[in-house]
Structures are given as C-alpha cells and as structure tokens.
Amino acid sequence: MKVCGVELKGNEAIICLVNKSDGMIDLPDCRVAKFDITEPSKTESIRDFQFKFKKLMQDYQIETVVIKERLMKGKFAGGAVGFKLEAAIQLIDEIEVEVLTAADQKASLKRAPEMLRVKEIGLKGYQQEAYEAAYAFLNF
C-alpha cells in the first residue's frame, strides 16, 4: 500500500511517500518534499496547490493521503492557511484522505517502535512528522 504522509505547517505541506509491501517498509524517491503556497488568500493559488498535489499523487499512484491532525484551538492550534490546505487536499476526488489523530499516531508508534529516524533513511529532517504519520497509519 502506498501512502503519503502530510504535515501542514504554516504556508507549506511537507510530504513523505511510504510504501508497505509484504510487511516491508520502502520509501520511494519523490521529486517534491514540500509544497509552498505564496498567496493563500487568492483562490487561484489554492487551486494551483490542489492541482500540483493531485498530480503528484497520480504520478506516484498513491492510494491514501494521511494528514497529521492539528488542534483547532489552544496554544498549539494550527493556522488558518493550514486548514485551507487540508481542505484542498481532502476535496481531491481520486484519493482517499485520512486525518490521523495524535492519540492514534502515538498508539501505533508504540506498537511498532522499530521506526527509523529520517536522517538514517535519507530523508530531510523536516520530513520526520510526515514520515511518522504515514508509518503510524500503515501500522495502525
């Protein structure tokens, strides 16, 4: 199963592709590690983000997108732009989108602690959260 883990942070969507086949985890090479949105108040900018994200998922034949859930209020609440990006991803017709809660992610990672750190497997440090979301979903 091919999944794309997504962490939404500020004006960007950080992604990590993870494939699980026969119990083995594989990280396919991806031409993009994150998507930035420059003008989040403009409709065309959101449509462009959605188109690029959808095209990437089609090109890599991703079955499920897993978004790390963010709080809606409180000290660590996600920003408005992040929620716009989340909605744009969720409204893509051809892919299934799951939002993984922090509790579910923590429980899954506790059951499968052999997860590697991203620097050990060749990903960028900022992709850690996206990788963890995808890995937790695949082992949930």
mmCIF file of N, CA and C in Angstrom:
data_model
loop_
_atom_site.group_PDB
_atom_site.id
_atom_site.type_symbol
_atom_site.label_atom_id
_atom_site.label_comp_id
_atom_site.label_asym_id
_atom_site.label_seq_id
_atom_site.Cartn_x
_atom_site.Cartn_y
_atom_site.Cartn_z
ATOM 1 N N MET A 1 0.842 -1.177 0.000
ATOM 2 C CA MET A 1 0.000 0.000 0.000
ATOM 3 C C MET A 1 0.881 1.232 0.000
ATOM 4 N N LYS A 2 0.628 2.139 -0.902
ATOM 5 C CA LYS A 2 1.378 3.386 -0.979
ATOM 6 C C LYS A 2 0.587 4.497 -0.311
ATOM 7 N N VAL A 3 1.241 5.171 0.628
ATOM 8 C CA VAL A 3 0.597 6.292 1.302
ATOM 9 C C VAL A 3 1.522 7.499 1.260
ATOM 10 N N CYS A 4 0.920 8.651 1.440
ATOM 11 C CA CYS A 4 1.655 9.910 1.519
ATOM 12 C C CYS A 4 1.344 10.546 2.868
ATOM 13 N N GLY A 5 2.349 10.682 3.702
ATOM 14 C CA GLY A 5 2.188 11.367 4.970
ATOM 15 C C GLY A 5 2.323 12.862 4.753
ATOM 16 N N VAL A 6 1.471 13.638 5.408
ATOM 17 C CA VAL A 6 1.479 15.092 5.228
ATOM 18 C C VAL A 6 1.475 15.767 6.594
ATOM 19 N N GLU A 7 2.391 16.716 6.742
ATOM 20 C CA GLU A 7 2.350 17.608 7.896
ATOM 21 C C GLU A 7 2.139 19.009 7.359
ATOM 22 N N LEU A 8 1.115 19.680 7.854
ATOM 23 C CA LEU A 8 0.815 21.044 7.433
ATOM 24 C C LEU A 8 1.400 21.998 8.464
ATOM 25 N N LYS A 9 2.261 22.877 7.989
ATOM 26 C CA LYS A 9 2.970 23.779 8.888
ATOM 27 C C LYS A 9 3.076 25.135 8.213
ATOM 28 N N GLY A 10 2.428 26.132 8.771
ATOM 29 C CA GLY A 10 2.470 27.465 8.185
ATOM 30 C C GLY A 10 1.858 27.476 6.799
ATOM 31 N N ASN A 11 2.640 27.920 5.822
ATOM 32 C CA ASN A 11 2.166 28.001 4.432
ATOM 33 C C ASN A 11 2.656 26.838 3.588
ATOM 34 N N GLU A 12 2.984 25.717 4.206
ATOM 35 C CA GLU A 12 3.508 24.606 3.430
ATOM 36 C C GLU A 12 2.944 23.265 3.872
ATOM 37 N N ALA A 13 2.948 22.350 2.921
ATOM 38 C CA ALA A 13 2.563 20.967 3.171
ATOM 39 C C ALA A 13 3.818 20.133 2.962
ATOM 40 N N ILE A 14 4.319 19.547 4.036
ATOM 41 C CA ILE A 14 5.512 18.710 3.978
ATOM 42 C C ILE A 14 5.047 17.274 3.790
ATOM 43 N N ILE A 15 5.641 16.586 2.798
ATOM 44 C CA ILE A 15 5.165 15.250 2.469
ATOM 45 C C ILE A 15 6.278 14.216 2.555
ATOM 46 N N CYS A 16 5.853 12.962 2.699
ATOM 47 C CA CYS A 16 6.763 11.830 2.674
ATOM 48 C C CYS A 16 5.993 10.635 2.126
ATOM 49 N N LEU A 17 6.503 10.014 1.085
ATOM 50 C CA LEU A 17 5.875 8.833 0.493
ATOM 51 C C LEU A 17 6.419 7.589 1.179
ATOM 52 N N VAL A 18 5.501 6.689 1.547
ATOM 53 C CA VAL A 18 5.882 5.436 2.203
ATOM 54 C C VAL A 18 5.082 4.313 1.569
ATOM 55 N N ASN A 19 5.765 3.215 1.296
ATOM 56 C CA ASN A 19 5.135 2.046 0.692
ATOM 57 C C ASN A 19 5.337 0.856 1.623
ATOM 58 N N LYS A 20 4.272 0.106 1.870
ATOM 59 C CA LYS A 20 4.384 -1.114 2.670
ATOM 60 C C LYS A 20 3.915 -2.273 1.810
ATOM 61 N N SER A 21 4.827 -3.228 1.618
ATOM 62 C CA SER A 21 4.539 -4.385 0.792
ATOM 63 C C SER A 21 5.143 -5.615 1.457
ATOM 64 N N ASP A 22 4.328 -6.621 1.695
ATOM 65 C CA ASP A 22 4.778 -7.860 2.354
ATOM 66 C C ASP A 22 5.456 -7.587 3.690
ATOM 67 N N GLY A 23 4.935 -6.633 4.430
ATOM 68 C CA GLY A 23 5.460 -6.305 5.741
ATOM 69 C C GLY A 23 6.730 -5.467 5.738
ATOM 70 N N MET A 24 7.199 -5.103 4.560
ATOM 71 C CA MET A 24 8.421 -4.312 4.439
ATOM 72 C C MET A 24 8.072 -2.862 4.107
ATOM 73 N N ILE A 25 8.778 -1.937 4.749
ATOM 74 C CA ILE A 25 8.583 -0.514 4.508
ATOM 75 C C ILE A 25 9.613 -0.046 3.483
ATOM 76 N N ASP A 26 9.145 0.704 2.494
ATOM 77 C CA ASP A 26 10.005 1.241 1.443
ATOM 78 C C ASP A 26 9.681 2.723 1.285
ATOM 79 N N LEU A 27 10.677 3.517 1.042
ATOM 80 C CA LEU A 27 10.494 4.956 0.823
ATOM 81 C C LEU A 27 10.859 5.282 -0.617
ATOM 82 N N PRO A 28 9.854 5.378 -1.488
ATOM 83 C CA PRO A 28 10.152 5.708 -2.888
ATOM 84 C C PRO A 28 10.703 7.126 -3.017
ATOM 85 N N ASP A 29 11.590 7.297 -3.981
ATOM 86 C CA ASP A 29 12.091 8.648 -4.267
ATOM 87 C C ASP A 29 10.933 9.508 -4.732
ATOM 88 N N CYS A 30 10.964 10.773 -4.346
ATOM 89 C CA CYS A 30 9.902 11.701 -4.729
ATOM 90 C C CYS A 30 10.538 13.000 -5.188
ATOM 91 N N ARG A 31 9.985 13.554 -6.246
ATOM 92 C CA ARG A 31 10.559 14.777 -6.809
ATOM 93 C C ARG A 31 10.282 16.015 -5.965
ATOM 94 N N VAL A 32 9.369 15.897 -5.017
ATOM 95 C CA VAL A 32 8.982 17.037 -4.177
ATOM 96 C C VAL A 32 8.948 16.599 -2.722
ATOM 97 N N ALA A 33 9.486 17.423 -1.823
ATOM 98 C CA ALA A 33 9.424 17.132 -0.394
ATOM 99 C C ALA A 33 8.401 18.017 0.316
ATOM 100 N N LYS A 34 8.088 19.160 -0.300
ATOM 101 C CA LYS A 34 7.077 20.036 0.302
ATOM 102 C C LYS A 34 6.496 20.951 -0.763
ATOM 103 N N PHE A 35 5.280 21.392 -0.481
ATOM 104 C CA PHE A 35 4.580 22.343 -1.336
ATOM 105 C C PHE A 35 4.417 23.638 -0.546
ATOM 106 N N ASP A 36 4.827 24.740 -1.143
ATOM 107 C CA ASP A 36 4.633 26.054 -0.523
ATOM 108 C C ASP A 36 3.493 26.770 -1.229
ATOM 109 N N ILE A 37 2.774 27.576 -0.488
ATOM 110 C CA ILE A 37 1.732 28.405 -1.083
ATOM 111 C C ILE A 37 2.080 29.854 -0.743
ATOM 112 N N THR A 38 2.214 30.674 -1.771
ATOM 113 C CA THR A 38 2.698 32.033 -1.561
ATOM 114 C C THR A 38 1.597 33.026 -1.230
ATOM 115 N N GLU A 39 0.450 32.880 -1.885
ATOM 116 C CA GLU A 39 -0.653 33.816 -1.645
ATOM 117 C C GLU A 39 -1.910 33.040 -1.242
ATOM 118 N N PRO A 40 -2.009 32.645 0.015
ATOM 119 C CA PRO A 40 -3.125 31.800 0.451
ATOM 120 C C PRO A 40 -4.492 32.472 0.394
ATOM 121 N N SER A 41 -4.536 33.790 0.250
ATOM 122 C CA SER A 41 -5.826 34.469 0.190
ATOM 123 C C SER A 41 -6.412 34.469 -1.222
ATOM 124 N N LYS A 42 -5.630 34.054 -2.207
ATOM 125 C CA LYS A 42 -6.101 34.047 -3.593
ATOM 126 C C LYS A 42 -6.577 32.659 -3.994
ATOM 127 N N THR A 43 -7.762 32.598 -4.579
ATOM 128 C CA THR A 43 -8.365 31.341 -4.997
ATOM 129 C C THR A 43 -7.474 30.588 -5.978
ATOM 130 N N GLU A 44 -6.887 31.312 -6.898
ATOM 131 C CA GLU A 44 -6.036 30.671 -7.908
ATOM 132 C C GLU A 44 -4.835 29.967 -7.273
ATOM 133 N N SER A 45 -4.313 30.528 -6.211
ATOM 134 C CA SER A 45 -3.179 29.935 -5.516
ATOM 135 C C SER A 45 -3.567 28.601 -4.867
ATOM 136 N N ILE A 46 -4.750 28.570 -4.274
ATOM 137 C CA ILE A 46 -5.246 27.329 -3.654
ATOM 138 C C ILE A 46 -5.519 26.286 -4.732
ATOM 139 N N ARG A 47 -6.107 26.681 -5.837
ATOM 140 C CA ARG A 47 -6.365 25.744 -6.943
ATOM 141 C C ARG A 47 -5.066 25.191 -7.512
ATOM 142 N N ASP A 48 -4.070 26.040 -7.631
ATOM 143 C CA ASP A 48 -2.766 25.607 -8.143
ATOM 144 C C ASP A 48 -2.136 24.582 -7.193
ATOM 145 N N PHE A 49 -2.205 24.850 -5.882
ATOM 146 C CA PHE A 49 -1.706 23.902 -4.887
ATOM 147 C C PHE A 49 -2.418 22.561 -5.025
ATOM 148 N N GLN A 50 -3.746 22.605 -5.115
ATOM 149 C CA GLN A 50 -4.534 21.381 -5.218
ATOM 150 C C GLN A 50 -4.187 20.602 -6.486
ATOM 151 N N PHE A 51 -4.032 21.293 -7.606
ATOM 152 C CA PHE A 51 -3.693 20.643 -8.866
ATOM 153 C C PHE A 51 -2.330 19.961 -8.772
ATOM 154 N N LYS A 52 -1.327 20.668 -8.256
ATOM 155 C CA LYS A 52 0.014 20.101 -8.139
ATOM 156 C C LYS A 52 0.035 18.896 -7.200
ATOM 157 N N PHE A 53 -0.686 19.000 -6.087
ATOM 158 C CA PHE A 53 -0.736 17.898 -5.130
ATOM 159 C C PHE A 53 -1.414 16.683 -5.764
ATOM 160 N N LYS A 54 -2.538 16.899 -6.429
ATOM 161 C CA LYS A 54 -3.275 15.812 -7.086
ATOM 162 C C LYS A 54 -2.412 15.140 -8.155
ATOM 163 N N LYS A 55 -1.703 15.935 -8.936
ATOM 164 C CA LYS A 55 -0.853 15.406 -10.000
ATOM 165 C C LYS A 55 0.263 14.537 -9.421
ATOM 166 N N LEU A 56 0.863 14.972 -8.323
ATOM 167 C CA LEU A 56 1.915 14.193 -7.682
ATOM 168 C C LEU A 56 1.372 12.853 -7.185
ATOM 169 N N MET A 57 0.185 12.876 -6.579
ATOM 170 C CA MET A 57 -0.410 11.637 -6.073
ATOM 171 C C MET A 57 -0.728 10.675 -7.235
ATOM 172 N N GLN A 58 -1.196 11.205 -8.351
ATOM 173 C CA GLN A 58 -1.463 10.371 -9.527
ATOM 174 C C GLN A 58 -0.173 9.794 -10.100
ATOM 175 N N ASP A 59 0.853 10.620 -10.208
ATOM 176 C CA ASP A 59 2.118 10.180 -10.787
ATOM 177 C C ASP A 59 2.754 9.046 -9.981
ATOM 178 N N TYR A 60 2.645 9.112 -8.670
ATOM 179 C CA TYR A 60 3.251 8.090 -7.809
ATOM 180 C C TYR A 60 2.249 7.016 -7.383
ATOM 181 N N GLN A 61 1.032 7.071 -7.907
ATOM 182 C CA GLN A 61 -0.018 6.081 -7.651
ATOM 183 C C GLN A 61 -0.253 5.878 -6.150
ATOM 184 N N ILE A 62 -0.443 6.985 -5.456
ATOM 185 C CA ILE A 62 -0.687 6.967 -4.017
ATOM 186 C C ILE A 62 -2.139 6.591 -3.770
ATOM 187 N N GLU A 63 -2.355 5.648 -2.863
ATOM 188 C CA GLU A 63 -3.702 5.178 -2.558
ATOM 189 C C GLU A 63 -4.373 6.011 -1.463
ATOM 190 N N THR A 64 -3.592 6.413 -0.468
ATOM 191 C CA THR A 64 -4.148 7.138 0.667
ATOM 192 C C THR A 64 -3.209 8.255 1.094
ATOM 193 N N VAL A 65 -3.782 9.394 1.410
ATOM 194 C CA VAL A 65 -3.027 10.511 1.974
ATOM 195 C C VAL A 65 -3.375 10.571 3.459
ATOM 196 N N VAL A 66 -2.351 10.629 4.293
ATOM 197 C CA VAL A 66 -2.533 10.665 5.747
ATOM 198 C C VAL A 66 -2.047 12.023 6.247
ATOM 199 N N ILE A 67 -2.969 12.800 6.775
ATOM 200 C CA ILE A 67 -2.647 14.131 7.288
ATOM 201 C C ILE A 67 -2.550 14.067 8.811
ATOM 202 N N LYS A 68 -1.457 14.581 9.330
ATOM 203 C CA LYS A 68 -1.303 14.655 10.782
ATOM 204 C C LYS A 68 -2.271 15.711 11.312
ATOM 205 N N GLU A 69 -3.139 15.297 12.215
ATOM 206 C CA GLU A 69 -4.154 16.216 12.752
ATOM 207 C C GLU A 69 -3.504 17.329 13.564
ATOM 208 N N ARG A 70 -4.086 18.522 13.441
ATOM 209 C CA ARG A 70 -3.662 19.678 14.214
ATOM 210 C C ARG A 70 -4.813 20.148 15.076
ATOM 211 N N LEU A 71 -4.488 20.725 16.201
ATOM 212 C CA LEU A 71 -5.520 21.240 17.091
ATOM 213 C C LEU A 71 -6.207 22.437 16.456
ATOM 214 N N MET A 72 -7.511 22.587 16.740
ATOM 215 C CA MET A 72 -8.252 23.716 16.185
ATOM 216 C C MET A 72 -8.224 24.939 17.083
ATOM 217 N N LYS A 73 -7.927 24.726 18.370
ATOM 218 C CA LYS A 73 -7.822 25.875 19.261
ATOM 219 C C LYS A 73 -6.815 25.546 20.354
ATOM 220 N N GLY A 74 -6.376 26.571 21.025
ATOM 221 C CA GLY A 74 -5.388 26.393 22.076
ATOM 222 C C GLY A 74 -4.029 26.916 21.665
ATOM 223 N N LYS A 75 -3.063 26.701 22.529
ATOM 224 C CA LYS A 75 -1.725 27.235 22.325
ATOM 225 C C LYS A 75 -1.056 26.658 21.080
ATOM 226 N N PHE A 76 -1.298 25.405 20.770
ATOM 227 C CA PHE A 76 -0.634 24.748 19.646
ATOM 228 C C PHE A 76 -1.572 24.548 18.455
ATOM 229 N N ALA A 77 -2.561 25.416 18.331
ATOM 230 C CA ALA A 77 -3.542 25.305 17.252
ATOM 231 C C ALA A 77 -2.903 25.573 15.896
ATOM 232 N N GLY A 78 -3.443 24.905 14.882
ATOM 233 C CA GLY A 78 -2.986 25.121 13.513
ATOM 234 C C GLY A 78 -3.488 26.458 12.999
ATOM 235 N N GLY A 79 -2.791 27.004 12.020
ATOM 236 C CA GLY A 79 -3.177 28.287 11.449
ATOM 237 C C GLY A 79 -4.243 28.137 10.383
ATOM 238 N N ALA A 80 -4.824 29.249 10.004
ATOM 239 C CA ALA A 80 -5.901 29.260 9.008
ATOM 240 C C ALA A 80 -5.436 28.739 7.657
ATOM 241 N N VAL A 81 -4.225 29.086 7.247
ATOM 242 C CA VAL A 81 -3.719 28.638 5.948
ATOM 243 C C VAL A 81 -3.587 27.118 5.930
ATOM 244 N N GLY A 82 -3.128 26.551 7.024
ATOM 245 C CA GLY A 82 -3.002 25.100 7.114
ATOM 246 C C GLY A 82 -4.336 24.397 6.945
ATOM 247 N N PHE A 83 -5.374 24.963 7.521
ATOM 248 C CA PHE A 83 -6.702 24.360 7.386
ATOM 249 C C PHE A 83 -7.236 24.514 5.960
ATOM 250 N N LYS A 84 -6.862 25.595 5.292
ATOM 251 C CA LYS A 84 -7.238 25.755 3.877
ATOM 252 C C LYS A 84 -6.549 24.675 3.038
ATOM 253 N N LEU A 85 -5.275 24.438 3.304
ATOM 254 C CA LEU A 85 -4.540 23.411 2.571
ATOM 255 C C LEU A 85 -5.111 22.025 2.845
ATOM 256 N N GLU A 86 -5.461 21.773 4.098
ATOM 257 C CA GLU A 86 -6.076 20.489 4.457
ATOM 258 C C GLU A 86 -7.379 20.277 3.698
ATOM 259 N N ALA A 87 -8.198 21.301 3.634
ATOM 260 C CA ALA A 87 -9.461 21.204 2.903
ATOM 261 C C ALA A 87 -9.214 20.970 1.414
ATOM 262 N N ALA A 88 -8.230 21.653 0.858
ATOM 263 C CA ALA A 88 -7.916 21.470 -0.567
ATOM 264 C C ALA A 88 -7.501 20.027 -0.844
ATOM 265 N N ILE A 89 -6.733 19.433 0.064
ATOM 266 C CA ILE A 89 -6.324 18.033 -0.102
ATOM 267 C C ILE A 89 -7.518 17.105 0.065
ATOM 268 N N GLN A 90 -8.338 17.360 1.076
ATOM 269 C CA GLN A 90 -9.491 16.489 1.337
ATOM 270 C C GLN A 90 -10.507 16.513 0.205
ATOM 271 N N LEU A 91 -10.562 17.580 -0.567
ATOM 272 C CA LEU A 91 -11.543 17.703 -1.634
ATOM 273 C C LEU A 91 -11.072 17.130 -2.973
ATOM 274 N N ILE A 92 -9.905 16.516 -3.012
ATOM 275 C CA ILE A 92 -9.434 15.858 -4.236
ATOM 276 C C ILE A 92 -10.221 14.558 -4.398
ATOM 277 N N ASP A 93 -10.878 14.415 -5.554
ATOM 278 C CA ASP A 93 -11.793 13.292 -5.772
ATOM 279 C C ASP A 93 -11.133 11.920 -5.793
ATOM 280 N N GLU A 94 -10.021 11.774 -6.471
ATOM 281 C CA GLU A 94 -9.478 10.457 -6.771
ATOM 282 C C GLU A 94 -8.696 9.796 -5.645
ATOM 283 N N ILE A 95 -8.424 10.490 -4.562
ATOM 284 C CA ILE A 95 -7.636 9.880 -3.493
ATOM 285 C C ILE A 95 -8.407 9.859 -2.177
ATOM 286 N N GLU A 96 -8.083 8.865 -1.381
ATOM 287 C CA GLU A 96 -8.676 8.760 -0.055
ATOM 288 C C GLU A 96 -7.796 9.529 0.917
ATOM 289 N N VAL A 97 -8.403 10.312 1.780
ATOM 290 C CA VAL A 97 -7.657 11.127 2.731
ATOM 291 C C VAL A 97 -8.087 10.741 4.145
ATOM 292 N N GLU A 98 -7.104 10.473 4.990
ATOM 293 C CA GLU A 98 -7.339 10.166 6.394
ATOM 294 C C GLU A 98 -6.641 11.221 7.243
ATOM 295 N N VAL A 99 -7.285 11.629 8.324
ATOM 296 C CA VAL A 99 -6.662 12.535 9.283
ATOM 297 C C VAL A 99 -6.351 11.701 10.515
ATOM 298 N N LEU A 100 -5.072 11.592 10.828
ATOM 299 C CA LEU A 100 -4.613 10.751 11.923
ATOM 300 C C LEU A 100 -4.474 11.584 13.189
ATOM 301 N N THR A 101 -5.207 11.205 14.210
ATOM 302 C CA THR A 101 -5.145 11.946 15.472
ATOM 303 C C THR A 101 -3.820 11.666 16.176
ATOM 304 N N ALA A 102 -3.442 12.565 17.048
ATOM 305 C CA ALA A 102 -2.200 12.398 17.797
ATOM 306 C C ALA A 102 -2.258 11.141 18.667
ATOM 307 N N ALA A 103 -3.412 10.859 19.253
ATOM 308 C CA ALA A 103 -3.552 9.675 20.100
ATOM 309 C C ALA A 103 -3.383 8.389 19.290
ATOM 310 N N ASP A 104 -4.012 8.327 18.109
ATOM 311 C CA ASP A 104 -3.871 7.143 17.253
ATOM 312 C C ASP A 104 -2.434 6.978 16.783
ATOM 313 N N GLN A 105 -1.801 8.088 16.434
ATOM 314 C CA GLN A 105 -0.418 8.026 15.977
ATOM 315 C C GLN A 105 0.496 7.525 17.094
ATOM 316 N N LYS A 106 0.303 8.045 18.275
ATOM 317 C CA LYS A 106 1.130 7.649 19.413
ATOM 318 C C LYS A 106 0.947 6.171 19.733
ATOM 319 N N ALA A 107 -0.296 5.698 19.711
ATOM 320 C CA ALA A 107 -0.568 4.287 19.996
ATOM 321 C C ALA A 107 0.059 3.378 18.948
ATOM 322 N N SER A 108 -0.042 3.770 17.697
ATOM 323 C CA SER A 108 0.525 2.969 16.616
ATOM 324 C C SER A 108 2.049 2.921 16.697
ATOM 325 N N LEU A 109 2.675 4.042 16.960
ATOM 326 C CA LEU A 109 4.133 4.080 17.054
ATOM 327 C C LEU A 109 4.631 3.311 18.267
ATOM 328 N N LYS A 110 3.817 3.233 19.311
ATOM 329 C CA LYS A 110 4.193 2.469 20.489
ATOM 330 C C LYS A 110 4.187 0.969 20.183
ATOM 331 N N ARG A 111 3.233 0.540 19.340
ATOM 332 C CA ARG A 111 3.154 -0.876 18.953
ATOM 333 C C ARG A 111 4.239 -1.270 17.961
ATOM 334 N N ALA A 112 4.716 -0.325 17.185
ATOM 335 C CA ALA A 112 5.726 -0.602 16.153
ATOM 336 C C ALA A 112 6.914 0.340 16.337
ATOM 337 N N PRO A 113 7.696 0.146 17.405
ATOM 338 C CA PRO A 113 8.747 1.106 17.724
ATOM 339 C C PRO A 113 9.994 1.024 16.838
ATOM 340 N N GLU A 114 10.060 0.090 15.920
ATOM 341 C CA GLU A 114 11.266 -0.053 15.104
ATOM 342 C C GLU A 114 11.390 0.987 14.002
ATOM 343 N N MET A 115 10.571 2.008 14.059
ATOM 344 C CA MET A 115 10.636 3.084 13.072
ATOM 345 C C MET A 115 12.001 3.773 13.139
ATOM 346 N N LEU A 116 12.537 4.129 11.990
ATOM 347 C CA LEU A 116 13.839 4.779 11.912
ATOM 348 C C LEU A 116 13.684 6.299 11.897
ATOM 349 N N ARG A 117 14.721 6.981 12.264
ATOM 350 C CA ARG A 117 14.742 8.439 12.160
ATOM 351 C C ARG A 117 15.004 8.796 10.701
ATOM 352 N N VAL A 118 14.477 9.901 10.231
ATOM 353 C CA VAL A 118 14.564 10.244 8.810
ATOM 354 C C VAL A 118 15.992 10.425 8.322
ATOM 355 N N LYS A 119 16.871 10.912 9.137
ATOM 356 C CA LYS A 119 18.255 11.122 8.701
ATOM 357 C C LYS A 119 18.943 9.784 8.430
ATOM 358 N N GLU A 120 18.519 8.725 9.106
ATOM 359 C CA GLU A 120 19.092 7.393 8.889
ATOM 360 C C GLU A 120 18.653 6.796 7.557
ATOM 361 N N ILE A 121 17.534 7.261 7.023
ATOM 362 C CA ILE A 121 16.989 6.668 5.798
ATOM 363 C C ILE A 121 17.036 7.621 4.614
ATOM 364 N N GLY A 122 17.711 8.748 4.777
ATOM 365 C CA GLY A 122 17.957 9.629 3.645
ATOM 366 C C GLY A 122 16.927 10.713 3.399
ATOM 367 N N LEU A 123 15.988 10.906 4.299
ATOM 368 C CA LEU A 123 15.021 11.995 4.148
ATOM 369 C C LEU A 123 15.558 13.250 4.823
ATOM 370 N N LYS A 124 14.920 14.359 4.544
ATOM 371 C CA LYS A 124 15.282 15.622 5.188
ATOM 372 C C LYS A 124 14.708 15.634 6.613
ATOM 373 N N GLY A 125 15.372 16.334 7.511
ATOM 374 C CA GLY A 125 14.937 16.388 8.902
ATOM 375 C C GLY A 125 13.526 16.911 9.075
ATOM 376 N N TYR A 126 13.136 17.883 8.240
ATOM 377 C CA TYR A 126 11.797 18.448 8.379
ATOM 378 C C TYR A 126 10.689 17.484 7.938
ATOM 379 N N GLN A 127 11.033 16.338 7.334
ATOM 380 C CA GLN A 127 10.035 15.359 6.903
ATOM 381 C C GLN A 127 9.686 14.352 7.997
ATOM 382 N N GLN A 128 10.296 14.455 9.169
ATOM 383 C CA GLN A 128 10.086 13.489 10.250
ATOM 384 C C GLN A 128 8.605 13.308 10.602
ATOM 385 N N GLU A 129 7.891 14.393 10.807
ATOM 386 C CA GLU A 129 6.483 14.304 11.218
ATOM 387 C C GLU A 129 5.612 13.683 10.124
ATOM 388 N N ALA A 130 5.871 14.025 8.874
ATOM 389 C CA ALA A 130 5.107 13.441 7.769
ATOM 390 C C ALA A 130 5.387 11.943 7.667
ATOM 391 N N TYR A 131 6.649 11.558 7.824
ATOM 392 C CA TYR A 131 7.028 10.144 7.802
ATOM 393 C C TYR A 131 6.363 9.385 8.943
ATOM 394 N N GLU A 132 6.379 9.965 10.142
ATOM 395 C CA GLU A 132 5.762 9.317 11.292
ATOM 396 C C GLU A 132 4.260 9.113 11.101
ATOM 397 N N ALA A 133 3.595 10.085 10.507
ATOM 398 C CA ALA A 133 2.153 9.953 10.252
ATOM 399 C C ALA A 133 1.885 8.807 9.276
ATOM 400 N N ALA A 134 2.658 8.737 8.184
ATOM 401 C CA ALA A 134 2.475 7.658 7.218
ATOM 402 C C ALA A 134 2.804 6.305 7.820
ATOM 403 N N TYR A 135 3.916 6.238 8.558
ATOM 404 C CA TYR A 135 4.337 4.987 9.176
ATOM 405 C C TYR A 135 3.296 4.506 10.199
ATOM 406 N N ALA A 136 2.816 5.433 11.020
ATOM 407 C CA ALA A 136 1.801 5.073 12.024
ATOM 408 C C ALA A 136 0.516 4.578 11.355
ATOM 409 N N PHE A 137 0.099 5.224 10.272
ATOM 410 C CA PHE A 137 -1.100 4.792 9.567
ATOM 411 C C PHE A 137 -0.933 3.382 9.018
ATOM 412 N N LEU A 138 0.206 3.081 8.449
ATOM 413 C CA LEU A 138 0.447 1.762 7.871
ATOM 414 C C LEU A 138 0.511 0.665 8.934
ATOM 415 N N ASN A 139 0.825 1.029 10.159
ATOM 416 C CA ASN A 139 0.924 0.043 11.244
ATOM 417 C C ASN A 139 -0.232 0.141 12.231
ATOM 418 N N PHE A 140 -1.254 0.884 11.902
ATOM 419 C CA PHE A 140 -2.385 1.088 12.821
ATOM 420 C C PHE A 140 -3.325 -0.090 12.788
#
